[in-house]
Amino acid sequence: MLLQEQIKRIIYLEDKPREQALVELLDKFQFNRAVERISTTEARGRVTAVPIYAALSMPHFHASAMDGIAVHAETTYGAHEKNPKQLIEAIDFHYVDTGDPIPDEYNAVIMIEHVQERGNKTIEIIEPAAPWQHIRPVGEDVVSGEMLFSQGHTLRAVDLGALLAGGMTTVTVVKKPVVAIIPTGNELVEPTLHVKKGDIIDFNSTVFYSYIEQWGGTAFHKGIIKDNPELLKKAILEAVDMADIVIVNAGSSAGSEDYTVHMIAELGEVFTHGVATRPGKPVVLGKVKDTIVIGLPGYPVSAYLTLEWFVQPLICKYLGVQVPKRETLSVQLGRRIVSTMGSEDFIRMNIGYVNGRFIANPLNRGAGVTMSLVRADGLLVIPSQSLGFEQGTEVEVELYKPVEEIKKAILFSGSHDLSIDVLASFIKEDDIQNDVISSHTGSMSGIMAIKKGETHVAGVHLLDSETGEYNIPFIKKYLNQDNVVVVKFLQREQGWIVPKGNPKHIQSIEDIVRHNLLYVNRQRGAGTRLLFDFFLQTMNIQPDSIHGYNREMYTHLSIAAAVKGGSADTGLGVYSAAKALQLDFIPVAYESYDLIMKQAFYESEQGQILLRVMKSDSFRQKLESLGGYRFENIGEVIYETSG
Amino acid sequence: MLLQEQIKRIIYLEDKPREQALVELLDKFQFNRAVERISTTEARGRVTAVPIYAALSMPHFHASAMDGIAVHAETTYGAHEKNPKQLIEAIDFHYVDTGDPIPDEYNAVIMIEHVQERGNKTIEIIEPAAPWQHIRPVGEDVVSGEMLFSQGHTLRAVDLGALLAGGMTTVTVVKKPVVAIIPTGNELVEPTLHVKKGDIIDFNSTVFYSYIEQWGGTAFHKGIIKDNPELLKKAILEAVDMADIVIVNAGSSAGSEDYTVHMIAELGEVFTHGVATRPGKPVVLGKVKDTIVIGLPGYPVSAYLTLEWFVQPLICKYLGVQVPKRETLSVQLGRRIVSTMGSEDFIRMNIGYVNGRFIANPLNRGAGVTMSLVRADGLLVIPSQSLGFEQGTEVEVELYKPVEEIKKAILFSGSHDLSIDVLASFIKEDDIQNDVISSHTGSMSGIMAIKKGETHVAGVHLLDSETGEYNIPFIKKYLNQDNVVVVKFLQREQGWIVPKGNPKHIQSIEDIVRHNLLYVNRQRGAGTRLLFDFFLQTMNIQPDSIHGYNREMYTHLSIAAAVKGGSADTGLGVYSAAKALQLDFIPVAYESYDLIMKQAFYESEQGQILLRVMKSDSFRQKLESLGGYRFENIGEVIYETSG
């Protein structure tokens, strides 16, 4: 059975070009575009189904464009400064305000400012009126019979005004296409905080629902379907009768529980199984009883990208509108990016604006890392025939954010600490225009990012094993020519993160070695890794006598999570990370966590905001409540290099 | 009374710079930002009120990243092609699918492709597993305790996935600020098709409502308030208790029925009455009982611009987000634009992309012309110290549409005809990417627009009074060096548009002259004007013997509307315009309405689509149903000039 599945996998999953798969899909999408008549007041964002003609003129009567008097122009001829003309109310003129109808017997308006009251219902004018002056003729704005909008127009707020002005209190729009979502999987549970081991929270359905509504469709889902062919069959057959498009998630790959492709083939037709993309490959495009059925991959990044590639164009085709395009931006790659031949690669990118250049770096490429999409400023698409790009290459990226927002963000690299998230939140509170974008690359990478001009601020805690001094020796060594300022930030406590109650009684490295405990380490270049290596060196312990020395994590929280999850007995990290996951913490040492920035940034408005916020009482109080920090001389410049 | 009002007007309405008025307003806006906890599923578009930390890790257990077998890595050491290792199910390994939890006793996954079944619950491997290979460790995506979003983040579809993955089934967001809309005016009526003379449809309230919802607020209005100080007072006092911002519309100017400013001053404080802008000057910014009250002008364009200037920033400040900025584009002015010193000028612009340049022309500048905003591709802001720009100047405009859409539009200038709207609608139906943007400038302006490279197509019907020939003599004269193609379009019937039943018995020009009837004319350069002049010339009638000869309209429908409204007895125009407004039509002549385009456009894909659509049966049938057209040789090239 498993072997058959293996063969099936190998022969079945194609590498069809994405563009070709889309063209075929759109071609197979037959639908009867339904329309409905809705109240104009509620029509924003809806798409006109037919050309809309005005039923009324606006104005629908000749209206005064000024506050003043309505007159017959001929009555006023001859009026002059030296020969004022007197007019009598109700006989020669009528008072009108802006918007009032012009009485039938009149054909011009004189502004009130040009009228002299003479009492006794008499006024005086000193210049004549031209026929039709200061009158808004019928239809000045909208003319009855005029085509206001063609079909396929997405109505905006101002368009509703034009419709109502033209007497159209209802408007015929395209019905929203209905998309059914069928989440499948024995392990899936509805969103909850209370999960059991093995449960997978079905958050994909909510993301699908939300995208579909955003794109102009309407979505529903009737609960999670277990991995059972009969239940799946029933769900698909029900859905195709109710929806214009059906999504099955997941089971779209070729594993032993991946029924989607077989079921669509059994009930209808499969056009595509597998596209030449990374991520997103295991997608199924097919049709059951004239309704498109799409199997989306289970990994969130794959799922959301394939949804955008295939479901958005179907919705737009149904609505009769163009698929919106994202802005693009030319950026320089801060790192080399490799790609495999034969697949389009979709890389989520962070983009920063430093020294007048846009620098982009790839985020985690894992298809399971939702946060890589959440944190992305843009998307780099590498064509299938490319092997990738060297560092420094100029490439085009699709933007997920307005370029203005990217330009204003303060870029933070280097060692991760929870205090940076808190600082970011206070900086945003100080002025909503300020965003901090942080990438957790470790202290040494932070120094290199400053050197290469790829970041504004680097957070470092690097212990020099020769002198026992923090940070300055490294800055002298690597940034001596780079015109940087080192600002004192925090002293933070490092220690052993251990399960609640410290069941293995860890107090020192010797305990770890002696009991052959499972350790979880930080990545090379991380300050915490250096600290651990310093301990090993001082005590003359060989790294390979530490079980798990080579298992590397990129953040303090990941270390804590590994301990919490039981895959490690301990790891070195900061107090706040242990506290966040309700773990115990055995203090080892305070270390200096300082900030490096280029002189120019330090002096900039943004740099000064950063300084002001880090020295504020509210920031300090917040960190004190987290625990594990000292604040001696925070915000002081402790070292400078010249350029 | 009226005089007092006059004095008040003169001393009261200021010319405060818009930027200053906004800064003062934001400064005066005191509010308690209310928050609410809502379901994450419904949170798209809402703004986080506090930093959001993950409560769960994702995955919250070590999960298999592949279909395969879970093993303890050490069990596999030594496996080699020449020395395969056998493992027994349940003792040495466990089958796992992607996403399954890794049993506690294992620490690595081997892909199913690398496993050979040997029967009897035994498998064979030929290479060892590294610890933690193909395992998604706890927290790979989201780590419990991690800050997912800072406050002030507008949640997108993908963000909801991250929240649910982190166990956050609810999220604390900023409540939508409440905006009360108070429409005022004796003449105002709720939107309807059935209007009486003098009624003004209140469409502004719907547009306000719609913009406010779009910007993230929530709006309500409790019906129209008559121009009565006591009623207005009651409405304002009620509204300020229920809303964060109150809008009164209109009555914001200084006329005899403009109570808004006095009422706000009486009940609270007025900061600003009048800003130095055109349009939008008569705005009132004030405060009653700690709630901002804004009086917006009544003219729609003024109202919507001032709403955007003052209400959107208030909503954004409340929500804690940045005011979004529009994209800008550098364009070349197709016409000279004048502006007065001392006021910022806001000009709605049409933008076209012709021969690789963006050419922009102003739309109707009237504050009452909603359609000028509807039709605008962008907005030109002329600073208050500028007198305007010469034709050909490069200026920056704010875009109302994506630049891609502007680039793809087919530009049509020249004489207006309903057939062009129908053609546009068929061209869009042919492919939703095709938009036709038409400006009604008259035949001669169309020829000049072709000459200056400002349009793709010009529609002309120009009668040469010497030869009686249509169009070609003018093209020979003006475009002989311009490499253009003339395509036969329609023959259309021109005639006298008269009220139903033709009460004045008009059959000819002589009837108009003889009875001194009120005529309404087309603008200089319009083909219909030339035709009328040709008739006058042939019959030796002087223009000044025609009553209304100098009253000029820009479209056939406007001529019909003038007749319908009773401000004219007749005008010369096309059958379809008369029919659209249920008027009678006395045929006079068929004229040749042809299309001019540059050779390059004619040969382009867009040009060929235009040709294909105009020759189609469906287009012809639609026009036949309108009546008044003949189609001889439609789509044929009847003349060419060389470049």
PDB file of N, CA and C in Angstrom, chain B residues 12-22 24 271-285 297 302 305-306 309-310 339-346 380-386:
ATOM      1  N   TYR B  12     -15.924  87.420   8.681  1.00  0.00           N
ATOM      2  CA  TYR B  12     -15.748  86.125   9.304  1.00  0.00           C
ATOM      3  C   TYR B  12     -14.922  85.118   8.511  1.00  0.00           C
ATOM      4  N   LEU B  13     -15.244  84.940   7.242  1.00  0.00           N
ATOM      5  CA  LEU B  13     -14.640  83.846   6.482  1.00  0.00           C
ATOM      6  C   LEU B  13     -13.141  84.083   6.276  1.00  0.00           C
ATOM      7  N   GLU B  14     -12.311  83.244   6.922  1.00  0.00           N
ATOM      8  CA  GLU B  14     -10.860  83.459   6.882  1.00  0.00           C
ATOM      9  C   GLU B  14     -10.236  82.814   5.644  1.00  0.00           C
ATOM     10  N   ASP B  15      -8.945  83.029   5.506  1.00  0.00           N
ATOM     11  CA  ASP B  15      -8.150  82.359   4.481  1.00  0.00           C
ATOM     12  C   ASP B  15      -6.993  81.652   5.168  1.00  0.00           C
ATOM     13  N   LYS B  16      -7.320  80.789   6.120  1.00  0.00           N
ATOM     14  CA  LYS B  16      -6.266  80.126   6.890  1.00  0.00           C
ATOM     15  C   LYS B  16      -5.614  79.042   6.035  1.00  0.00           C
ATOM     16  N   PRO B  17      -4.275  78.952   6.063  1.00  0.00           N
ATOM     17  CA  PRO B  17      -3.647  77.866   5.308  1.00  0.00           C
ATOM     18  C   PRO B  17      -4.177  76.511   5.800  1.00  0.00           C
ATOM     19  N   ARG B  18      -4.442  75.626   4.868  1.00  0.00           N
ATOM     20  CA  ARG B  18      -5.038  74.328   5.162  1.00  0.00           C
ATOM     21  C   ARG B  18      -4.190  73.550   6.167  1.00  0.00           C
ATOM     22  N   GLU B  19      -2.874  73.570   5.963  1.00  0.00           N
ATOM     23  CA  GLU B  19      -1.969  72.804   6.815  1.00  0.00           C
ATOM     24  C   GLU B  19      -2.072  73.299   8.265  1.00  0.00           C
ATOM     25  N   GLN B  20      -2.131  74.609   8.420  1.00  0.00           N
ATOM     26  CA  GLN B  20      -2.241  75.188   9.766  1.00  0.00           C
ATOM     27  C   GLN B  20      -3.564  74.803  10.420  1.00  0.00           C
ATOM     28  N   ALA B  21      -4.638  74.874   9.634  1.00  0.00           N
ATOM     29  CA  ALA B  21      -5.960  74.514  10.167  1.00  0.00           C
ATOM     30  C   ALA B  21      -5.953  73.059  10.646  1.00  0.00           C
ATOM     31  N   LEU B  22      -5.278  72.193   9.896  1.00  0.00           N
ATOM     32  CA  LEU B  22      -5.233  70.768  10.262  1.00  0.00           C
ATOM     33  C   LEU B  22      -4.431  70.557  11.540  1.00  0.00           C
ATOM     34  N   GLU B  24      -3.889  72.632  13.954  1.00  0.00           N
ATOM     35  CA  GLU B  24      -4.674  73.131  15.094  1.00  0.00           C
ATOM     36  C   GLU B  24      -5.793  72.158  15.451  1.00  0.00           C
ATOM     37  N   PHE B 271     -12.568  77.037  15.800  1.00  0.00           N
ATOM     38  CA  PHE B 271     -11.134  77.310  15.597  1.00  0.00           C
ATOM     39  C   PHE B 271     -10.875  77.964  14.255  1.00  0.00           C
ATOM     40  N   THR B 272     -11.637  77.541  13.255  1.00  0.00           N
ATOM     41  CA  THR B 272     -11.359  77.946  11.880  1.00  0.00           C
ATOM     42  C   THR B 272     -12.670  78.123  11.149  1.00  0.00           C
ATOM     43  N   HIS B 273     -12.819  79.242  10.448  1.00  0.00           N
ATOM     44  CA  HIS B 273     -13.925  79.377   9.510  1.00  0.00           C
ATOM     45  C   HIS B 273     -13.361  79.882   8.200  1.00  0.00           C
ATOM     46  N   GLY B 274     -13.109  78.945   7.307  1.00  0.00           N
ATOM     47  CA  GLY B 274     -12.569  79.312   6.004  1.00  0.00           C
ATOM     48  C   GLY B 274     -11.104  78.965   5.889  1.00  0.00           C
ATOM     49  N   VAL B 275     -10.769  78.164   4.877  1.00  0.00           N
ATOM     50  CA  VAL B 275      -9.371  77.846   4.591  1.00  0.00           C
ATOM     51  C   VAL B 275      -9.029  78.353   3.199  1.00  0.00           C
ATOM     52  N   ALA B 276      -7.744  78.572   2.968  1.00  0.00           N
ATOM     53  CA  ALA B 276      -7.294  79.193   1.722  1.00  0.00           C
ATOM     54  C   ALA B 276      -7.154  78.149   0.618  1.00  0.00           C
ATOM     55  N   THR B 277      -8.300  77.621   0.197  1.00  0.00           N
ATOM     56  CA  THR B 277      -8.290  76.592  -0.850  1.00  0.00           C
ATOM     57  C   THR B 277      -9.415  76.866  -1.837  1.00  0.00           C
ATOM     58  N   ARG B 278      -9.240  76.371  -3.057  1.00  0.00           N
ATOM     59  CA  ARG B 278     -10.289  76.444  -4.071  1.00  0.00           C
ATOM     60  C   ARG B 278     -10.378  75.099  -4.747  1.00  0.00           C
ATOM     61  N   PRO B 279     -11.435  74.331  -4.634  1.00  0.00           N
ATOM     62  CA  PRO B 279     -12.600  74.615  -3.804  1.00  0.00           C
ATOM     63  C   PRO B 279     -12.342  74.242  -2.351  1.00  0.00           C
ATOM     64  N   GLY B 280     -13.374  74.363  -1.522  1.00  0.00           N
ATOM     65  CA  GLY B 280     -13.279  73.904  -0.144  1.00  0.00           C
ATOM     66  C   GLY B 280     -13.153  74.998   0.884  1.00  0.00           C
ATOM     67  N   LYS B 281     -13.163  76.259   0.439  1.00  0.00           N
ATOM     68  CA  LYS B 281     -12.946  77.366   1.365  1.00  0.00           C
ATOM     69  C   LYS B 281     -13.893  77.383   2.564  1.00  0.00           C
ATOM     70  N   PRO B 282     -15.216  77.309   2.348  1.00  0.00           N
ATOM     71  CA  PRO B 282     -16.099  77.582   3.488  1.00  0.00           C
ATOM     72  C   PRO B 282     -16.260  76.380   4.415  1.00  0.00           C
ATOM     73  N   VAL B 283     -15.223  76.032   5.147  1.00  0.00           N
ATOM     74  CA  VAL B 283     -15.286  74.922   6.094  1.00  0.00           C
ATOM     75  C   VAL B 283     -15.256  75.506   7.512  1.00  0.00           C
ATOM     76  N   VAL B 284     -15.924  74.849   8.432  1.00  0.00           N
ATOM     77  CA  VAL B 284     -15.923  75.285   9.834  1.00  0.00           C
ATOM     78  C   VAL B 284     -15.308  74.174  10.683  1.00  0.00           C
ATOM     79  N   LEU B 285     -14.286  74.509  11.454  1.00  0.00           N
ATOM     80  CA  LEU B 285     -13.684  73.531  12.359  1.00  0.00           C
ATOM     81  C   LEU B 285     -13.873  74.024  13.788  1.00  0.00           C
ATOM     82  N   PRO B 297     -18.654  72.219   3.443  1.00  0.00           N
ATOM     83  CA  PRO B 297     -19.389  72.940   2.401  1.00  0.00           C
ATOM     84  C   PRO B 297     -20.402  72.021   1.715  1.00  0.00           C
ATOM     85  N   SER B 302     -16.234  70.238  -3.053  1.00  0.00           N
ATOM     86  CA  SER B 302     -15.713  70.898  -1.851  1.00  0.00           C
ATOM     87  C   SER B 302     -15.890  69.992  -0.639  1.00  0.00           C
ATOM     88  N   LEU B 305     -13.455  66.880  -0.702  1.00  0.00           N
ATOM     89  CA  LEU B 305     -12.055  67.253  -0.476  1.00  0.00           C
ATOM     90  C   LEU B 305     -11.841  67.659   0.978  1.00  0.00           C
ATOM     91  N   THR B 306     -12.738  68.476   1.521  1.00  0.00           N
ATOM     92  CA  THR B 306     -12.548  68.912   2.908  1.00  0.00           C
ATOM     93  C   THR B 306     -12.704  67.732   3.869  1.00  0.00           C
ATOM     94  N   TRP B 309      -9.393  66.145   3.863  1.00  0.00           N
ATOM     95  CA  TRP B 309      -8.354  66.950   4.529  1.00  0.00           C
ATOM     96  C   TRP B 309      -8.476  66.898   6.042  1.00  0.00           C
ATOM     97  N   PHE B 310      -9.712  66.917   6.542  1.00  0.00           N
ATOM     98  CA  PHE B 310      -9.875  67.117   7.988  1.00  0.00           C
ATOM     99  C   PHE B 310     -10.422  65.898   8.738  1.00  0.00           C
ATOM    100  N   SER B 339      -4.255  79.856 -11.864  1.00  0.00           N
ATOM    101  CA  SER B 339      -4.627  79.740 -10.460  1.00  0.00           C
ATOM    102  C   SER B 339      -4.505  81.116  -9.842  1.00  0.00           C
ATOM    103  N   THR B 340      -5.272  81.355  -8.782  1.00  0.00           N
ATOM    104  CA  THR B 340      -5.169  82.667  -8.140  1.00  0.00           C
ATOM    105  C   THR B 340      -4.199  82.582  -6.972  1.00  0.00           C
ATOM    106  N   MET B 341      -3.495  83.684  -6.739  1.00  0.00           N
ATOM    107  CA  MET B 341      -2.572  83.778  -5.610  1.00  0.00           C
ATOM    108  C   MET B 341      -3.370  83.705  -4.318  1.00  0.00           C
ATOM    109  N   GLY B 342      -2.778  83.121  -3.312  1.00  0.00           N
ATOM    110  CA  GLY B 342      -3.397  83.160  -1.992  1.00  0.00           C
ATOM    111  C   GLY B 342      -4.277  81.971  -1.667  1.00  0.00           C
ATOM    112  N   SER B 343      -4.549  81.136  -2.654  1.00  0.00           N
ATOM    113  CA  SER B 343      -5.335  79.930  -2.413  1.00  0.00           C
ATOM    114  C   SER B 343      -4.625  78.726  -3.019  1.00  0.00           C
ATOM    115  N   GLU B 344      -4.649  77.607  -2.293  1.00  0.00           N
ATOM    116  CA  GLU B 344      -4.255  76.359  -2.937  1.00  0.00           C
ATOM    117  C   GLU B 344      -5.370  75.977  -3.895  1.00  0.00           C
ATOM    118  N   ASP B 345      -5.010  75.519  -5.075  1.00  0.00           N
ATOM    119  CA  ASP B 345      -6.011  75.112  -6.055  1.00  0.00           C
ATOM    120  C   ASP B 345      -5.955  73.597  -6.230  1.00  0.00           C
ATOM    121  N   PHE B 346      -7.115  72.955  -6.257  1.00  0.00           N
ATOM    122  CA  PHE B 346      -7.186  71.499  -6.398  1.00  0.00           C
ATOM    123  C   PHE B 346      -7.898  71.166  -7.695  1.00  0.00           C
ATOM    124  N   LEU B 380      -4.282  67.582  -9.214  1.00  0.00           N
ATOM    125  CA  LEU B 380      -3.152  68.512  -9.242  1.00  0.00           C
ATOM    126  C   LEU B 380      -3.359  69.544  -8.141  1.00  0.00           C
ATOM    127  N   VAL B 381      -2.375  69.673  -7.267  1.00  0.00           N
ATOM    128  CA  VAL B 381      -2.468  70.665  -6.196  1.00  0.00           C
ATOM    129  C   VAL B 381      -1.546  71.819  -6.560  1.00  0.00           C
ATOM    130  N   ILE B 382      -2.138  72.997  -6.737  1.00  0.00           N
ATOM    131  CA  ILE B 382      -1.335  74.184  -7.076  1.00  0.00           C
ATOM    132  C   ILE B 382      -1.132  74.984  -5.791  1.00  0.00           C
ATOM    133  N   PRO B 383       0.112  75.200  -5.394  1.00  0.00           N
ATOM    134  CA  PRO B 383       0.375  75.904  -4.128  1.00  0.00           C
ATOM    135  C   PRO B 383      -0.204  77.311  -4.152  1.00  0.00           C
ATOM    136  N   SER B 384      -0.438  77.852  -2.967  1.00  0.00           N
ATOM    137  CA  SER B 384      -1.171  79.118  -2.897  1.00  0.00           C
ATOM    138  C   SER B 384      -0.380  80.281  -3.493  1.00  0.00           C
ATOM    139  N   GLN B 385       0.939  80.171  -3.514  1.00  0.00           N
ATOM    140  CA  GLN B 385       1.708  81.304  -4.049  1.00  0.00           C
ATOM    141  C   GLN B 385       1.942  81.206  -5.559  1.00  0.00           C
ATOM    142  N   SER B 386       1.301  80.214  -6.219  1.00  0.00           N
ATOM    143  CA  SER B 386       1.520  80.025  -7.656  1.00  0.00           C
ATOM    144  C   SER B 386       0.376  80.614  -8.476  1.00  0.00           C
TER     145      SER B 386
END
